[in-house]
CSV table of C-alpha atoms in Angstrom, one decimal:
chain,number,residue,atom,x,y,z
V,2,MET,CA,-49.0,3.3,-31.5
V,3,ILE,CA,-51.4,4.8,-34.0
V,4,LYS,CA,-48.5,6.4,-35.9
V,5,LYS,CA,-46.7,3.1,-36.1
V,6,ILE,CA,-49.7,1.4,-37.6
V,7,SER,CA,-50.2,4.3,-40.1
V,8,LEU,CA,-46.6,4.1,-41.2
V,9,LEU,CA,-46.9,0.3,-41.6
V,10,SER,CA,-50.0,0.6,-43.7
V,11,TYR,CA,-48.4,3.4,-45.8
V,12,ALA,CA,-45.3,1.2,-46.4
V,13,LEU,CA,-47.4,-1.7,-47.5
V,14,ILE,CA,-49.5,0.4,-49.9
V,15,ILE,CA,-46.4,2.0,-51.5
V,16,ASN,CA,-44.8,-1.5,-52.0
V,17,ALA,CA,-48.1,-3.0,-53.3
V,18,SER,CA,-47.5,-2.1,-56.9
V,19,VAL,CA,-44.5,-4.4,-56.9
V,20,THR,CA,-45.6,-7.2,-54.6
V,21,GLN,CA,-49.3,-7.7,-55.0
V,22,ALA,CA,-49.1,-9.5,-58.4
V,23,GLY,CA,-51.0,-12.7,-58.4
V,24,VAL,CA,-53.4,-12.0,-55.5
V,25,GLN,CA,-56.9,-12.9,-56.7
V,26,LEU,CA,-60.3,-12.5,-54.9
V,27,SER,CA,-60.6,-16.3,-54.7
V,28,ASP,CA,-57.4,-16.4,-52.6
V,29,PHE,CA,-59.4,-14.9,-49.7
V,30,TYR,CA,-62.1,-17.6,-49.8
V,31,GLY,CA,-62.0,-20.2,-47.0
V,32,SER,CA,-62.2,-20.8,-43.3
V,33,TYR,CA,-59.7,-19.1,-40.9
V,34,ASN,CA,-58.7,-19.6,-37.3
V,35,MET,CA,-58.8,-16.0,-36.1
V,36,ILE,CA,-57.3,-14.4,-33.0
V,37,ILE,CA,-58.5,-10.9,-32.0
V,38,ASP,CA,-56.2,-9.6,-29.2
V,39,GLY,CA,-56.1,-13.1,-27.7
V,40,SER,CA,-59.8,-14.0,-28.2
V,41,LYS,CA,-60.3,-17.0,-30.5
V,42,GLY,CA,-62.9,-17.4,-33.3
V,43,THR,CA,-63.5,-18.8,-36.7
V,44,LEU,CA,-63.8,-16.5,-39.8
V,45,GLN,CA,-65.4,-17.8,-43.0
V,46,LEU,CA,-65.2,-15.9,-46.2
V,47,ILE,CA,-67.0,-16.5,-49.6
V,48,SER,CA,-67.8,-14.5,-52.7
V,49,TYR,CA,-70.4,-11.7,-52.4
V,50,GLN,CA,-71.6,-10.6,-55.9
V,51,ASN,CA,-74.8,-8.9,-55.0
V,52,GLU,CA,-73.4,-5.7,-53.4
V,53,LYS,CA,-71.4,-3.1,-55.3
V,54,ASP,CA,-69.4,-1.9,-52.2
V,55,TYR,CA,-68.4,-5.4,-51.0
V,56,ASN,CA,-67.1,-8.5,-52.7
V,57,LEU,CA,-66.8,-10.9,-49.7
V,58,LYS,CA,-69.3,-12.1,-47.1
V,59,GLY,CA,-69.3,-14.8,-44.5
V,60,THR,CA,-69.6,-15.4,-40.8
V,61,TYR,CA,-67.6,-15.1,-37.6
V,62,ILE,CA,-68.0,-17.7,-34.8
V,63,ASP,CA,-66.9,-16.7,-31.3
V,64,ILE,CA,-65.3,-19.9,-30.0
V,65,GLU,CA,-65.8,-18.8,-26.3
V,66,GLY,CA,-69.4,-17.7,-26.5
V,67,LYS,CA,-70.4,-19.9,-29.5
V,68,ASP,CA,-72.2,-17.0,-31.0
V,69,THR,CA,-72.3,-16.5,-34.8
V,70,TYR,CA,-72.1,-13.0,-36.4
V,71,GLN,CA,-72.5,-11.9,-40.0
V,72,VAL,CA,-69.5,-10.6,-41.9
V,73,LYS,CA,-69.0,-8.5,-45.1
V,74,GLY,CA,-65.9,-7.1,-46.6
V,75,CYS,CA,-64.1,-5.7,-49.5
V,76,THR,CA,-60.6,-6.2,-51.0
V,77,GLY,CA,-58.5,-3.9,-53.1
V,78,HIS,CA,-60.0,-5.5,-56.2
V,79,LEU,CA,-62.8,-3.0,-55.9
V,80,ASN,CA,-60.6,0.1,-55.8
V,81,PRO,CA,-57.6,0.7,-58.1
V,82,ASP,CA,-56.0,2.9,-55.5
V,83,ILE,CA,-55.8,0.1,-52.9
V,84,PRO,CA,-53.6,-3.0,-53.2
V,85,ASP,CA,-55.4,-6.2,-54.1
V,86,HIS,CA,-54.1,-8.0,-51.0
V,87,LYS,CA,-55.7,-5.5,-48.6
V,88,LEU,CA,-58.9,-6.6,-46.9
V,89,THR,CA,-61.4,-4.4,-44.9
V,90,PHE,CA,-64.2,-6.2,-43.3
V,91,PHE,CA,-66.9,-5.7,-40.7
V,92,ILE,CA,-68.2,-8.1,-38.1
V,93,ASN,CA,-71.7,-7.3,-37.0
V,94,PHE,CA,-71.5,-8.0,-33.3
V,95,LYS,CA,-74.6,-7.5,-31.1
V,96,GLU,CA,-73.6,-4.1,-29.9
V,97,THR,CA,-71.8,-2.7,-32.9
V,98,SER,CA,-70.4,-3.3,-36.4
V,99,GLN,CA,-66.6,-3.6,-35.8
V,100,MET,CA,-64.2,-2.8,-38.6
V,101,PHE,CA,-61.0,-4.8,-39.3
V,102,GLU,CA,-58.2,-3.9,-41.7
V,103,GLY,CA,-55.6,-6.4,-42.7
V,104,TYR,CA,-53.4,-7.8,-45.5
V,105,LEU,CA,-53.3,-11.3,-47.0
V,106,MET,CA,-49.9,-12.9,-47.1
V,107,ILE,CA,-48.9,-12.5,-50.7
V,108,LYS,CA,-46.4,-15.4,-50.9
V,109,THR,CA,-48.4,-18.1,-49.2
V,110,LYS,CA,-52.0,-16.7,-49.3
V,111,ASP,CA,-52.7,-18.6,-46.1
V,112,ALA,CA,-53.1,-15.9,-43.5
V,113,ILE,CA,-54.4,-12.4,-42.9
V,114,VAL,CA,-52.8,-10.0,-40.4
V,115,GLY,CA,-54.0,-6.5,-39.3
V,116,TYR,CA,-55.6,-4.5,-36.6
V,117,THR,CA,-59.0,-3.3,-35.2
V,118,MET,CA,-60.1,-0.7,-32.7
V,119,VAL,CA,-61.3,-1.7,-29.2
V,120,ASN,CA,-62.4,1.1,-26.9
V,121,GLU,CA,-60.5,3.6,-29.1
V,122,LEU,CA,-57.3,1.5,-28.7
V,123,PRO,CA,-55.8,-0.3,-31.7
V,124,VAL,CA,-55.3,-4.0,-31.2
V,125,GLY,CA,-53.9,-6.7,-33.5
V,126,PHE,CA,-55.5,-9.7,-35.1
V,127,TYR,CA,-54.4,-12.5,-37.3
V,128,ALA,CA,-56.3,-15.2,-39.1
V,129,THR,CA,-54.7,-18.4,-40.5
V,130,LYS,CA,-56.5,-20.4,-43.2
V,131,GLU,CA,-57.5,-23.9,-42.4
V,132,VAL,CA,-56.1,-26.6,-44.6
V,133,GLU,CA,-59.1,-28.1,-46.6
V,134,SER,CA,-59.3,-31.7,-47.3
V,135,GLN,CA,-58.7,-32.5,-51.0
V,136,PRO,CA,-61.0,-34.7,-53.1
V,137,VAL,CA,-58.3,-37.3,-53.3
V,138,LYS,CA,-58.2,-41.0,-53.0
V,139,LYS,CA,-55.3,-42.1,-50.8
V,140,LYS,CA,-52.5,-43.5,-52.9
V,141,HIS,CA,-51.4,-47.1,-52.5
V,142,GLU,CA,-47.9,-48.2,-51.9
V,143,ARG,CA,-45.8,-48.1,-55.1
V,144,LYS,CA,-45.2,-51.8,-55.0
V,145,ALA,CA,-49.0,-52.4,-55.6
V,146,ILE,CA,-49.2,-50.2,-58.7
V,147,PHE,CA,-48.2,-53.0,-61.1
V,148,SER,CA,-50.5,-55.7,-59.7
V,149,LYS,CA,-52.5,-55.2,-63.0
V,150,PRO,CA,-50.5,-55.4,-66.3
V,151,ILE,CA,-49.2,-52.0,-67.2
V,152,LYS,CA,-50.6,-52.1,-70.7
V,153,ASP,CA,-54.0,-52.7,-69.2
V,154,LYS,CA,-53.5,-49.7,-67.0
V,155,ILE,CA,-52.5,-47.6,-70.0
V,156,SER,CA,-55.6,-48.7,-71.9
V,157,ASP,CA,-57.8,-47.7,-68.9
V,158,LEU,CA,-56.0,-44.4,-68.8
V,159,ARG,CA,-56.7,-43.7,-72.5
V,160,HIS,CA,-60.5,-44.0,-71.8
V,161,ILE,CA,-60.5,-42.0,-68.6
V,162,LEU,CA,-58.4,-39.2,-70.1
V,163,ASN,CA,-60.6,-39.0,-73.1
V,164,ASP,CA,-63.7,-38.8,-70.9
V,165,ILE,CA,-62.2,-36.0,-68.8
V,166,ARG,CA,-61.2,-34.0,-71.9
V,167,THR,CA,-64.7,-34.4,-73.3
V,168,THR,CA,-66.2,-33.3,-70.0
V,169,ILE,CA,-64.0,-30.2,-70.0
V,170,LEU,CA,-65.3,-29.3,-73.4
V,171,VAL,CA,-68.9,-29.7,-72.2
V,172,TYR,CA,-68.3,-27.7,-69.1
V,173,ASN,CA,-66.7,-24.8,-71.0
V,174,GLY,CA,-69.5,-24.8,-73.6
V,175,GLN,CA,-72.2,-24.7,-70.9
V,176,HIS,CA,-70.5,-21.9,-69.0
V,177,HIS,CA,-70.3,-19.8,-72.2
V,178,HIS,CA,-66.5,-19.7,-72.1
V,179,LYS,CA,-66.6,-16.8,-69.7
V,180,ALA,CA,-65.9,-19.1,-66.7
V,181,LYS,CA,-64.0,-21.9,-68.4
V,182,LEU,CA,-62.9,-24.8,-66.1
V,183,GLY,CA,-60.5,-23.6,-63.4
V,184,SER,CA,-61.9,-20.0,-63.3
V,185,ILE,CA,-64.8,-18.0,-62.1
V,186,TRP,CA,-66.4,-15.0,-63.8
V,187,ASP,CA,-66.5,-11.8,-61.6
V,188,GLU,CA,-69.5,-9.9,-62.8
V,189,ASN,CA,-68.5,-6.8,-60.9
V,190,THR,CA,-65.1,-6.4,-62.7
V,191,LYS,CA,-66.2,-8.3,-65.8
V,192,LYS,CA,-63.0,-10.4,-65.5
V,193,GLN,CA,-62.2,-14.0,-65.3
V,194,ILE,CA,-60.4,-15.1,-62.1
V,195,SER,CA,-58.3,-18.2,-62.2
V,196,TYR,CA,-58.1,-20.7,-59.3
V,197,THR,CA,-54.7,-21.5,-57.8
V,198,ARG,CA,-55.6,-24.9,-56.2
V,199,GLY,CA,-56.3,-28.2,-58.0
V,200,GLU,CA,-59.1,-29.2,-55.5
V,201,ASP,CA,-61.1,-26.1,-56.5
V,202,VAL,CA,-61.0,-27.1,-60.1
V,203,ALA,CA,-62.1,-30.7,-59.2
V,204,ASN,CA,-65.0,-29.2,-57.1
V,205,GLN,CA,-66.3,-27.4,-60.2
V,206,LEU,CA,-66.8,-30.8,-61.8
V,207,LEU,CA,-67.9,-32.6,-58.6
V,208,GLN,CA,-70.5,-30.0,-57.4
V,209,ARG,CA,-73.3,-28.1,-59.1
V,210,THR,CA,-72.2,-24.7,-60.5
V,211,ASP,CA,-73.9,-21.5,-61.7
V,212,ARG,CA,-73.1,-19.9,-65.0
V,213,TYR,CA,-70.2,-18.0,-63.5
V,214,GLY,CA,-68.5,-21.2,-62.3
V,215,LEU,CA,-69.3,-20.7,-58.6
V,216,THR,CA,-70.3,-23.5,-56.4
V,217,LYS,CA,-72.5,-23.2,-53.3
V,218,ALA,CA,-69.4,-23.1,-51.1
V,219,THR,CA,-67.9,-20.2,-53.1
V,220,GLY,CA,-71.0,-18.0,-53.0
V,221,ALA,CA,-73.4,-19.2,-55.7
V,222,ASN,CA,-77.1,-18.7,-55.1
V,223,LYS,CA,-78.4,-22.3,-54.6
V,224,GLU,CA,-81.4,-21.5,-56.9
V,225,LYS,CA,-79.0,-20.7,-59.8
V,226,LEU,CA,-76.9,-23.9,-59.6
V,227,GLU,CA,-77.8,-24.9,-63.2
V,228,TYR,CA,-75.0,-27.2,-64.2
V,229,GLY,CA,-73.4,-30.4,-63.1
V,230,PRO,CA,-72.2,-32.3,-61.3
V,231,TYR,CA,-70.1,-33.8,-64.1
V,232,PHE,CA,-68.6,-36.5,-62.0
V,233,HIS,CA,-70.0,-38.1,-58.8
V,234,ASP,CA,-68.3,-38.9,-55.5
V,235,GLU,CA,-64.7,-38.2,-56.5
V,236,PHE,CA,-62.6,-37.0,-59.4
V,237,PRO,CA,-61.4,-39.9,-61.7
V,238,ILE,CA,-58.4,-41.9,-60.5
V,239,ASN,CA,-55.3,-42.1,-62.7
V,240,PRO,CA,-54.7,-45.8,-62.9
V,241,ILE,CA,-51.0,-45.4,-63.3
V,242,THR,CA,-50.4,-43.3,-60.1
V,243,GLN,CA,-53.5,-44.4,-58.2
V,244,GLY,CA,-54.3,-40.8,-57.2
V,245,ASN,CA,-56.5,-38.0,-58.4
V,246,THR,CA,-54.9,-34.7,-57.4
V,247,ILE,CA,-54.7,-32.0,-60.1
V,248,HIS,CA,-51.6,-29.9,-60.6
V,249,LEU,CA,-52.2,-26.5,-62.2
V,250,VAL,CA,-50.1,-24.5,-64.5
V,251,ASP,CA,-51.1,-21.1,-65.8
V,252,SER,CA,-49.3,-20.4,-69.1
V,253,PRO,CA,-50.0,-20.0,-72.8
V,254,LEU,CA,-47.3,-22.6,-73.5
V,255,PRO,CA,-48.0,-26.4,-73.8
V,256,ILE,CA,-47.7,-28.2,-70.5
V,257,GLU,CA,-44.5,-30.0,-71.3
V,258,LYS,CA,-42.8,-26.6,-71.8
V,259,CYS,CA,-44.0,-25.4,-68.4
V,260,VAL,CA,-43.3,-28.1,-65.9
V,261,LEU,CA,-41.5,-31.3,-65.2
V,262,PRO,CA,-44.5,-33.4,-64.2
V,263,GLU,CA,-42.7,-36.4,-62.7
V,264,ASP,CA,-45.2,-38.0,-60.3
V,265,TYR,CA,-48.3,-35.8,-60.6
V,266,ASP,CA,-51.6,-37.5,-61.0
V,267,TRP,CA,-53.2,-35.0,-63.4
V,268,ILE,CA,-52.0,-31.7,-64.9
V,269,TYR,CA,-54.2,-28.9,-66.2
V,270,ASN,CA,-53.3,-25.7,-68.0
V,271,LEU,CA,-55.7,-22.9,-66.9
V,272,GLN,CA,-55.0,-20.8,-70.0
V,273,THR,CA,-55.2,-23.4,-72.7
V,274,CYS,CA,-57.5,-25.9,-71.0
V,275,GLU,CA,-55.0,-28.7,-71.9
V,276,PHE,CA,-55.4,-31.7,-69.6
V,277,ARG,CA,-52.6,-34.3,-69.3
V,278,ALA,CA,-52.0,-37.5,-67.3
V,279,GLY,CA,-49.0,-37.7,-64.9
V,280,GLY,CA,-47.2,-40.9,-63.9
V,281,GLN,CA,-44.2,-41.0,-66.1
V,282,ILE,CA,-41.9,-41.5,-63.2
V,283,VAL,CA,-43.5,-44.9,-62.4
V,284,LEU,CA,-43.7,-46.2,-66.0
V,285,PRO,CA,-41.0,-48.8,-67.0
V,286,PRO,CA,-38.7,-47.2,-69.6
V,287,ASP,CA,-39.5,-49.9,-72.2
V,288,ILE,CA,-43.2,-49.1,-72.4
V,289,PRO,CA,-44.0,-47.8,-75.9
V,290,GLU,CA,-46.6,-45.3,-74.5
V,291,ARG,CA,-44.0,-43.5,-72.4
V,292,ARG,CA,-43.8,-40.0,-74.0
V,293,GLU,CA,-41.4,-37.1,-73.5
V,294,ASP,CA,-44.3,-34.8,-73.2
V,295,ASN,CA,-45.8,-37.1,-70.5
V,296,SER,CA,-49.2,-37.2,-72.2
V,297,LEU,CA,-49.1,-41.0,-72.5
V,298,LEU,CA,-51.3,-40.6,-75.5
V,299,ASP,CA,-51.1,-39.8,-79.2
V,300,PHE,CA,-54.0,-37.3,-79.1
């Protein structure tokens, strides 16, 4: 059994140089439903920037005993000889600190699988990430979208979009451009890490952040939450689509060259900080403000 596990780990490490591209530290953040050899629990992981040997911390809650234990761990981001998607973490149980070794699913980034030792016997574990609720206003039926004249909706959109773009400029200026909107600054590696989910970007504007772009939920010290919130309650609604989800692209190219937006509410380019409105698919074809680049605006 031990030989099989060692061979599996070796194969994963050898293949990591090809497959690990795109795995970032922020991909590990979140709450997981965890099974350890059949025993159920909840694993929560957030950023840990105050310890050079670890970059993750959190808690483990034993569902059966309702006990809570502290967790700290490190990913391959701290060691160039280890693939980024590998995670080693320790759960400080009452009797001992137990080590777990696993790998994040590269394609979906929604689960960790690996093994731990129990009474000198290797046993398996897996942890699946809980789906977090998005800061989204539920969309109405499409037939209700045109209850207000479309030109009035477009006028509203112009003001809202201008406000969002101005807010992004303010956010980036206050965060010293190290942690521009949509990213966090990792002080350990001196690198900018981009988010992969639109709701994380929205939360940077809806919650207080520190100078590195971290919120309380992603590991910021609550005494250093200096900035924001820039919007209250919810991210602005696109009056054309009646929703407020943010679709992310990560490219040096303009948005219209990267995606076919169709029915997205908002679109944000992580590299260029370009912010566009979606909704072209529901606009009548004779509306003058309909644009091929889907910006709906001249600026």
